[in-house]
Tab-separated table of C-alpha atoms in Angstrom:
chain	number	residue	atom	x	y	z
A	1303	MET	CA	64.074	-46.944	-29.726
A	1304	ALA	CA	63.021	-47.938	-26.236
A	1305	SER	CA	61.794	-51.299	-27.435
A	1306	LYS	CA	65.135	-52.035	-29.133
A	1307	CYS	CA	66.996	-51.214	-25.923
A	1308	LEU	CA	64.739	-53.487	-23.977
A	1309	LEU	CA	65.263	-56.197	-26.643
A	1310	ASN	CA	69.073	-55.979	-26.413
A	1311	ILE	CA	68.923	-56.085	-22.640
A	1312	ALA	CA	66.691	-59.167	-22.753
A	1313	ILE	CA	68.984	-60.932	-25.310
A	1314	SER	CA	72.077	-60.125	-23.253
A	1315	ALA	CA	70.392	-61.474	-20.137
A	1316	ALA	CA	69.473	-64.671	-21.986
A	1317	LEU	CA	73.014	-65.170	-23.366
A	1318	LEU	CA	74.524	-64.557	-19.974
A	1319	ALA	CA	72.211	-67.102	-18.448
A	1320	GLY	CA	73.142	-69.593	-21.193
A	1321	ALA	CA	76.825	-68.963	-20.675
A	1322	GLN	CA	76.488	-69.569	-16.974
A	1323	SER	CA	74.657	-72.786	-17.713
A	1324	VAL	CA	77.351	-73.926	-20.143
A	1325	SER	CA	80.121	-73.047	-17.760
A	1326	ALA	CA	78.477	-75.233	-15.231
A	1327	THR	CA	77.921	-78.177	-17.563
A	1328	GLY	CA	80.710	-78.021	-20.114
A	1329	ILE	CA	81.631	-76.537	-23.482
A	1330	PRO	CA	79.031	-74.020	-24.728
A	1331	VAL	CA	77.207	-74.811	-27.935
A	1332	TYR	CA	75.431	-71.981	-29.850
A	1333	CYS	CA	71.684	-72.714	-30.420
A	1334	TYR	CA	69.720	-70.774	-33.016
A	1335	ASN	CA	66.427	-72.083	-31.712
A	1336	CYS	CA	67.235	-70.800	-28.271
A	1337	GLN	CA	68.057	-67.403	-29.717
A	1338	ASP	CA	64.719	-67.168	-31.545
A	1339	ALA	CA	62.825	-68.304	-28.511
A	1340	THR	CA	64.577	-65.743	-26.350
A	1341	PHE	CA	63.958	-62.982	-28.918
A	1342	ASN	CA	60.239	-63.831	-29.156
A	1343	ALA	CA	59.918	-63.967	-25.389
A	1344	ALA	CA	61.456	-60.508	-25.072
A	1345	HIS	CA	59.115	-59.118	-27.679
A	1346	SER	CA	56.157	-60.669	-25.850
A	1347	ILE	CA	57.241	-58.992	-22.608
A	1348	ILE	CA	57.656	-55.629	-24.332
A	1349	ASP	CA	54.260	-55.889	-26.036
A	1350	ALA	CA	52.622	-56.732	-22.743
A	1351	ILE	CA	54.269	-53.740	-21.059
A	1352	ARG	CA	53.263	-51.464	-23.933
A	1353	ILE	CA	49.629	-52.699	-23.867
A	1354	GLN	CA	49.397	-52.271	-20.114
A	1355	THR	CA	50.927	-48.796	-20.350
A	1356	GLU	CA	48.467	-47.744	-23.039
A	1357	ALA	CA	45.595	-49.131	-21.016
A	1358	GLN	CA	46.722	-47.209	-17.956
A	1359	MET	CA	47.163	-44.033	-20.008
A	1360	ASN	CA	43.718	-44.458	-21.583
A	1361	ALA	CA	42.203	-45.083	-18.171
A	1362	ALA	CA	43.890	-41.987	-16.742
A	1363	ASP	CA	42.755	-39.936	-19.741
A	1364	TYR	CA	39.188	-41.215	-19.318
A	1365	VAL	CA	39.202	-40.337	-15.622
A	1366	MET	CA	40.549	-36.869	-16.383
A	1367	ARG	CA	37.969	-36.236	-19.117
A	1368	THR	CA	35.182	-37.568	-16.929
A	1369	GLU	CA	36.173	-35.337	-14.007
A	1370	LEU	CA	36.419	-32.343	-16.327
A	1371	ALA	CA	32.986	-33.052	-17.808
A	1372	LEU	CA	31.537	-33.525	-14.333
A	1373	GLN	CA	33.037	-30.248	-13.104
A	1374	THR	CA	31.751	-28.468	-16.192
A	1375	ALA	CA	28.280	-29.906	-15.680
A	1376	ILE	CA	28.291	-28.915	-12.004
A	1377	ALA	CA	29.483	-25.390	-12.801
A	1378	THR	CA	26.891	-25.037	-15.558
A	1379	ALA	CA	24.072	-26.322	-13.382
A	1380	ASP	CA	25.170	-24.089	-10.514
A	1381	GLY	CA	25.268	-21.041	-12.768
A	1382	VAL	CA	21.884	-21.837	-14.300
A	1383	THR	CA	20.362	-22.386	-10.871
A	1384	LYS	CA	21.763	-19.132	-9.528
A	1385	GLN	CA	20.504	-17.251	-12.573
A	1386	ARG	CA	17.071	-18.814	-12.240
A	1387	ILE	CA	16.963	-17.823	-8.581
A	1388	GLN	CA	18.047	-14.297	-9.479
A	1389	ASN	CA	15.406	-14.125	-12.207
A	1390	ALA	CA	12.806	-15.329	-9.729
A	1391	TYR	CA	13.789	-12.595	-7.271
A	1392	VAL	CA	13.315	-10.073	-10.079
A	1393	SER	CA	10.311	-11.312	-12.058
A	1394	ASP	CA	8.533	-14.201	-10.313
A	1395	PRO	CA	5.208	-12.753	-9.068
A	1396	SER	CA	5.191	-15.058	-6.046
A	1397	ILE	CA	8.529	-13.615	-4.860
A	1398	ALA	CA	9.262	-10.278	-6.519
A	1399	LYS	CA	5.747	-8.797	-6.432
A	1400	PRO	CA	4.573	-7.100	-3.220
A	1401	ARG	CA	2.053	-9.289	-1.438
A	1402	LEU	CA	-0.716	-6.710	-1.591
A	1403	ALA	CA	0.034	-5.296	-5.048
A	1404	CYS	CA	-3.261	-6.513	-6.530
A	1405	ALA	CA	-5.225	-5.275	-3.539
A	1406	GLN	CA	-3.531	-1.875	-3.737
A	1407	THR	CA	-4.377	-1.670	-7.443
A	1408	ALA	CA	-8.040	-2.200	-6.589
A	1409	THR	CA	-7.694	0.341	-3.786
A	1410	ALA	CA	-6.401	2.962	-6.216
A	1411	ASN	CA	-9.382	2.383	-8.521
A	1412	ILE	CA	-11.854	2.657	-5.653
A	1413	ARG	CA	-10.219	5.822	-4.324
A	1414	SER	CA	-10.298	7.465	-7.718
A	1415	GLY	CA	-13.917	6.547	-8.303
A	1416	ALA	CA	-15.002	7.553	-4.804
A	1417	LYS	CA	-14.173	11.214	-5.398
A	1418	GLY	CA	-17.287	11.703	-7.488
A	1419	ALA	CA	-19.429	9.934	-4.905
A	1420	ALA	CA	-17.929	12.066	-2.123
A	1421	ASN	CA	-18.836	15.268	-3.978
A	1422	THR	CA	-22.378	14.005	-4.511
A	1423	VAL	CA	-22.774	13.188	-0.821
A	1424	ARG	CA	-21.337	16.561	0.213
A	1425	LYS	CA	-23.733	18.468	-2.054
A	1426	ALA	CA	-26.666	16.567	-0.592
A	1427	LEU	CA	-25.496	17.408	2.928
A	1428	SER	CA	-25.037	21.072	1.987
A	1429	LYS	CA	-28.656	21.172	0.864
A	1430	LYS	CA	-29.653	19.738	4.232
A	1431	SER	CA	-27.636	22.461	5.970
A	1432	LEU	CA	-29.329	25.148	3.889
A	1433	GLN	CA	-32.736	23.717	4.736
A	1434	TYR	CA	-31.782	23.791	8.412
A	1435	ASN	CA	-30.758	27.443	8.122
A	1436	GLU	CA	-34.073	28.339	6.447
A	1437	ARG	CA	-36.320	26.216	8.629
A	1438	GLY	CA	-38.118	29.285	9.956
A	1439	VAL	CA	-39.726	29.804	6.568
A	1440	ASN	CA	-42.071	26.889	7.236
A	1441	LEU	CA	-43.175	28.150	10.658
A	1442	PRO	CA	-46.741	29.389	11.035
A	1443	PRO	CA	-47.161	33.165	10.891
A	1444	GLY	CA	-46.541	34.795	14.258
A	1445	GLU	CA	-44.489	31.929	15.755
A	1446	SER	CA	-41.177	33.070	17.140
A	1447	ARG	CA	-38.178	31.674	15.279
A	1448	LYS	CA	-35.942	32.251	18.262
A	1449	GLU	CA	-38.255	30.376	20.594
A	1450	TYR	CA	-38.416	27.524	18.120
A	1451	SER	CA	-34.585	27.312	18.042
A	1452	VAL	CA	-34.378	27.413	21.852
A	1453	THR	CA	-36.902	24.588	22.146
A	1454	LYS	CA	-35.035	22.419	19.635
A	1455	VAL	CA	-31.708	22.894	21.436
A	1456	ILE	CA	-33.243	21.937	24.785
A	1457	GLU	CA	-34.831	18.840	23.263
A	1458	VAL	CA	-31.594	17.655	21.651
A	1459	PHE	CA	-29.412	18.011	24.738
A	1460	ALA	CA	-32.062	16.501	26.989
A	1461	LYS	CA	-31.582	13.126	25.271
A	1462	ASP	CA	-29.328	10.633	27.040
A	1463	ASP	CA	-27.576	9.527	23.840
A	1464	THR	CA	-26.537	13.052	22.814
A	1465	ASP	CA	-22.757	13.234	22.689
A	1466	PRO	CA	-21.386	16.596	21.445
A	1467	THR	CA	-17.885	15.113	21.061
A	1468	THR	CA	-19.073	13.242	17.982
A	1469	VAL	CA	-18.912	16.562	16.129
A	1470	ILE	CA	-15.107	16.652	16.282
A	1471	ASP	CA	-14.590	12.878	16.339
A	1472	ASP	CA	-13.613	11.082	13.139
A	1473	ALA	CA	-15.537	7.899	13.953
A	1474	PRO	CA	-17.430	6.509	10.957
A	1475	ILE	CA	-21.148	7.111	10.493
A	1476	ALA	CA	-23.312	4.258	9.239
A	1477	ASN	CA	-24.797	4.880	5.810
A	1478	ASP	CA	-28.432	4.903	6.850
A	1479	ALA	CA	-30.885	7.759	7.217
A	1480	GLN	CA	-31.375	7.363	10.967
A	1481	ALA	CA	-27.663	7.455	11.837
A	1482	ILE	CA	-27.011	10.447	9.571
A	1483	ALA	CA	-30.034	12.354	10.923
A	1484	LYS	CA	-28.898	11.691	14.510
A	1485	HIS	CA	-25.422	13.010	13.801
A	1486	ARG	CA	-26.739	16.118	12.038
A	1487	GLU	CA	-29.121	16.839	14.887
A	1488	ILE	CA	-26.260	16.887	17.398
A	1489	ARG	CA	-23.959	18.761	15.020
A	1490	ASP	CA	-26.445	21.521	14.260
A	1491	ALA	CA	-27.428	21.958	17.908
A	1492	THR	CA	-23.748	22.182	18.911
A	1493	THR	CA	-22.250	24.303	16.140
A	1494	ASN	CA	-25.198	26.334	14.832
A	1495	PRO	CA	-28.015	26.326	17.378
A	1496	PHE	CA	-29.442	29.670	16.288
A	1497	PRO	CA	-28.993	29.922	12.524
A	1498	VAL	CA	-29.100	33.294	10.815
A	1499	GLU	CA	-32.354	33.450	8.874
A	1500	LEU	CA	-33.616	35.935	6.359
A	1501	PRO	CA	-37.122	37.342	6.528
A	1502	PRO	CA	-39.805	35.818	4.296
A	1503	ASP	CA	-39.387	36.431	0.591
A	1504	GLU	CA	-42.187	38.989	0.484
A	1505	GLU	CA	-40.561	40.982	3.270
A	1506	VAL	CA	-37.135	40.768	1.597
A	1507	LYS	CA	-38.558	42.102	-1.681
A	1508	ARG	CA	-40.344	44.943	0.110
A	1509	ILE	CA	-37.201	46.021	1.966
A	1510	GLU	CA	-35.103	45.855	-1.183
A	1511	LYS	CA	-37.527	48.103	-3.081
A	1512	LYS	CA	-39.101	50.409	-0.504
A	1513	GLY	CA	-37.406	49.722	2.798
A	1514	SER	CA	-35.876	52.411	4.987
A	1515	GLN	CA	-32.134	52.896	5.291
A	1516	GLY	CA	-32.082	51.022	8.584
A	1517	GLU	CA	-34.094	48.109	7.139
A	1518	ARG	CA	-31.855	47.866	4.070
A	1519	GLU	CA	-28.735	47.935	6.203
A	1520	GLY	CA	-30.103	45.254	8.515
A	1521	LEU	CA	-31.083	43.071	5.548
A	1522	SER	CA	-27.606	43.385	4.017
A	1523	GLN	CA	-25.996	42.357	7.303
A	1524	MET	CA	-28.283	39.345	7.589
A	1525	LYS	CA	-27.455	38.226	4.035
A	1526	VAL	CA	-23.732	38.529	4.700
A	1527	LEU	CA	-23.992	36.550	7.927
A	1528	ALA	CA	-26.103	33.890	6.225
A	1529	ALA	CA	-23.502	33.577	3.456
A	1530	ARG	CA	-20.658	33.271	5.952
A	1531	GLN	CA	-22.645	30.719	7.895
A	1532	GLN	CA	-23.161	28.620	4.791
A	1533	ALA	CA	-19.471	28.880	3.839
A	1534	ALA	CA	-18.375	27.674	7.281
A	1535	GLN	CA	-20.881	24.827	7.181
A	1536	PHE	CA	-19.278	23.644	3.954
A	1537	ILE	CA	-16.281	22.409	5.971
A	1538	LEU	CA	-18.515	20.492	8.372
A	1539	ASP	CA	-20.544	19.047	5.501
A	1540	LYS	CA	-17.364	17.871	3.835
A	1541	ASP	CA	-16.179	16.311	7.090
A	1542	GLU	CA	-19.504	14.537	7.511
A	1543	SER	CA	-19.438	13.186	3.952
A	1544	ASN	CA	-15.957	11.792	4.613
A	1545	ARG	CA	-17.237	9.983	7.715
A	1546	ILE	CA	-20.231	8.247	6.133
A	1547	GLN	CA	-19.575	4.598	5.275
A	1548	TYR	CA	-20.660	4.292	1.639
A	1549	ILE	CA	-17.565	2.605	0.092
A	1550	ASN	CA	-17.670	-1.183	-0.293
A	1551	SER	CA	-14.814	-2.778	1.641
A	1552	GLY	CA	-14.506	-5.930	-0.478
A	1553	SER	CA	-11.528	-4.576	-2.430
A	1554	PHE	CA	-9.714	-3.768	0.823
A	1555	LYS	CA	-10.012	-7.214	2.423
A	1556	GLU	CA	-6.276	-7.979	2.533
A	1557	GLN	CA	-5.319	-4.571	3.933
A	1558	LEU	CA	-8.133	-4.869	6.483
A	1559	ASP	CA	-6.807	-8.250	7.600
A	1560	TYR	CA	-3.426	-6.657	8.252
A	1561	LEU	CA	-4.861	-3.592	9.994
A	1562	THR	CA	-7.406	-5.317	12.237
A	1563	GLU	CA	-5.362	-8.346	13.321
A	1564	SER	CA	-4.502	-6.755	16.683
A	1565	MET	CA	-7.549	-4.505	17.186
A	1566	ASP	CA	-9.842	-4.741	20.163
A	1567	PRO	CA	-13.310	-6.138	19.374
A	1568	ASP	CA	-15.169	-2.815	19.664
A	1569	THR	CA	-12.845	-0.985	17.301
A	1570	LYS	CA	-12.754	-3.906	14.903
A	1571	LYS	CA	-16.543	-3.758	14.531
A	1572	LEU	CA	-16.231	-0.303	12.964
A	1573	TRP	CA	-13.973	-1.763	10.272
A	1574	THR	CA	-15.864	-4.964	9.489
A	1575	THR	CA	-19.331	-3.672	8.571
A	1576	GLY	CA	-18.778	-4.246	4.859
A	1577	LYS	CA	-18.595	-0.490	4.255
A	1578	LEU	CA	-15.864	2.088	4.805
A	1579	SER	CA	-15.815	5.864	4.972
A	1580	LYS	CA	-13.334	7.993	3.056
A	1581	TYR	CA	-11.508	8.709	6.307
A	1582	GLN	CA	-11.244	4.971	6.951
A	1583	VAL	CA	-9.886	4.310	3.458
A	1584	ASP	CA	-7.218	6.975	3.966
A	1585	GLU	CA	-6.321	5.614	7.398
A	1586	LEU	CA	-6.159	2.110	5.985
A	1587	GLY	CA	-3.693	3.276	3.343
A	1588	TYR	CA	-1.238	4.865	5.731
A	1589	SER	CA	-1.636	2.539	8.750
A	1590	TYR	CA	-1.982	-1.077	7.665
A	1591	ARG	CA	1.780	-1.488	7.268
A	1592	ALA	CA	2.954	0.110	10.495
A	1593	LEU	CA	0.195	-1.426	12.639
A	1594	SER	CA	0.516	-4.968	11.290
A	1595	GLN	CA	3.008	-7.332	12.875
A	1596	THR	CA	2.409	-9.749	9.991
A	1597	TRP	CA	3.482	-7.191	7.405
A	1598	ILE	CA	6.572	-6.255	9.404
A	1599	LYS	CA	7.608	-9.923	9.731
A	1600	GLN	CA	7.073	-10.539	6.031
A	1601	GLN	CA	9.194	-7.604	4.965
A	1602	SER	CA	11.911	-8.471	7.467
A	1603	ALA	CA	12.116	-12.029	6.096
A	1604	SER	CA	11.867	-11.125	2.408
A	1605	VAL	CA	14.635	-12.603	0.225
A	1606	SER	CA	13.925	-10.401	-2.794
A	1607	GLN	CA	15.499	-6.979	-2.912
A	1608	ILE	CA	13.286	-6.123	-5.884
A	1609	GLN	CA	10.190	-6.937	-3.833
A	1610	LEU	CA	11.344	-4.634	-1.060
A	1611	GLN	CA	12.042	-1.851	-3.547
A	1612	LYS	CA	8.575	-2.214	-5.074
A	1613	GLU	CA	6.976	-2.184	-1.641
A	1614	GLN	CA	8.929	0.952	-0.803
A	1615	LEU	CA	7.728	2.529	-4.056
A	1616	LEU	CA	4.089	1.807	-3.186
A	1617	ALA	CA	4.604	3.191	0.313
A	1618	THR	CA	6.123	6.353	-1.163
A	1619	ALA	CA	3.121	6.771	-3.464
A	1620	GLU	CA	0.818	6.472	-0.442
A	1621	LEU	CA	2.934	9.028	1.403
A	1622	LEU	CA	2.570	11.501	-1.471
A	1623	HIS	CA	-1.186	10.939	-1.518
A	1624	GLN	CA	-1.441	11.611	2.204
A	1625	GLN	CA	0.712	14.705	1.793
A	1626	GLY	CA	-1.747	15.957	-0.801
A	1627	ILE	CA	-4.614	15.462	1.641
A	1628	ALA	CA	-2.687	17.373	4.313
A	1629	ASN	CA	-2.067	20.197	1.845
A	1630	ASN	CA	-5.789	20.472	1.065
A	1631	LEU	CA	-6.611	20.638	4.773
A	1632	ALA	CA	-4.019	23.381	5.201
A	1633	TYR	CA	-5.594	25.313	2.325
A	1634	GLU	CA	-9.023	25.092	3.949
A	1635	ARG	CA	-7.636	26.196	7.302
A	1636	ASN	CA	-5.943	29.176	5.707
A	1637	LYS	CA	-9.158	30.168	3.971
A	1638	LEU	CA	-11.101	29.994	7.222
A	1639	MET	CA	-8.486	32.133	8.975
A	1640	ALA	CA	-8.654	34.667	6.161
A	1641	MET	CA	-12.454	34.727	6.351
A	1642	LYS	CA	-12.296	35.281	10.092
A	1643	GLU	CA	-9.878	38.159	9.676
A	1644	LEU	CA	-11.993	39.723	6.949
A	1645	ARG	CA	-15.089	39.369	9.132
A	1646	GLU	CA	-13.410	41.274	11.931
A	1647	VAL	CA	-12.226	43.992	9.545
A	1648	SER	CA	-15.674	44.230	7.990
A	1649	LYS	CA	-17.271	44.530	11.422
A	1650	ASP	CA	-14.895	47.339	12.389
A	1651	GLY	CA	-15.505	49.052	9.074
A	1652	LEU	CA	-19.241	48.942	9.668
A	1653	LYS	CA	-18.787	50.665	13.031
A	1654	THR	CA	-16.876	53.524	11.444
A	1655	ARG	CA	-19.670	54.412	9.030
């Protein structure tokens, strides 16, 4: 329809132009050839306009489709990238896993396995304490046990390197016979200088079978005191076993790097001997985070919320472990207080008989 309108307009324009020409030159004469030429020219113009219009429409459609495809590709790539980043924050070990997760796994294994070793060391130390309590058995007949104890105490405290504060200190003890013997010498002279000792076995058997009432009562008191002495020494033996460095520190290298990065040289030497005590392992577990500026910076700059949550979970597990240790110490303290109270009651009861 539009093309026909354009055709009529073109023909009318051509006729009008011809009429003007005729009016200028003379009587108009109708020319069929001119009409055909004009008609073909109009059609050519219309075809050209139509072709150009289609080309422009196709070009515009191509641009629109291209822009839409480009926007779709950008949106898809952006979504995929964001999802990959989110997945990395959640599951990529280099981002989502706590930095010391592997080291803490090894630490857990070492801690669990060290319990048996700690019990073995404590039993060995308890035997040493019992031998110290019964040392008078090996004295020659007629030698005073009391005088022997007095002489040993004087000898120990006469040495320049004797430091009684090491008894209550938690500093580690090197795992060699000389260091352990030195510590026990000071400990025994400070806490139990005059151990309660029973008479020789022959004398004990005689008193039990044929002894007088006074002898039997004295023997019973000595046995009770010796038992209480051994029970109290159990706590000190356990403390000593926890201070001896017998645990290999290789599995704790990363935590040690965090803990010792700001230590003074003298303190750092105690942590870099290649061996750790149980006390040191426990301290390492609850201190390497708070005392390490590197760890604090890493956690502050972490981009993974999952990593922070996992780190918090590990810290909570360590907190529960330390709480368990504190509970055990409270149990031991309560037992000692109960023993002390019972000892006082028993002493008063003995006076009333």
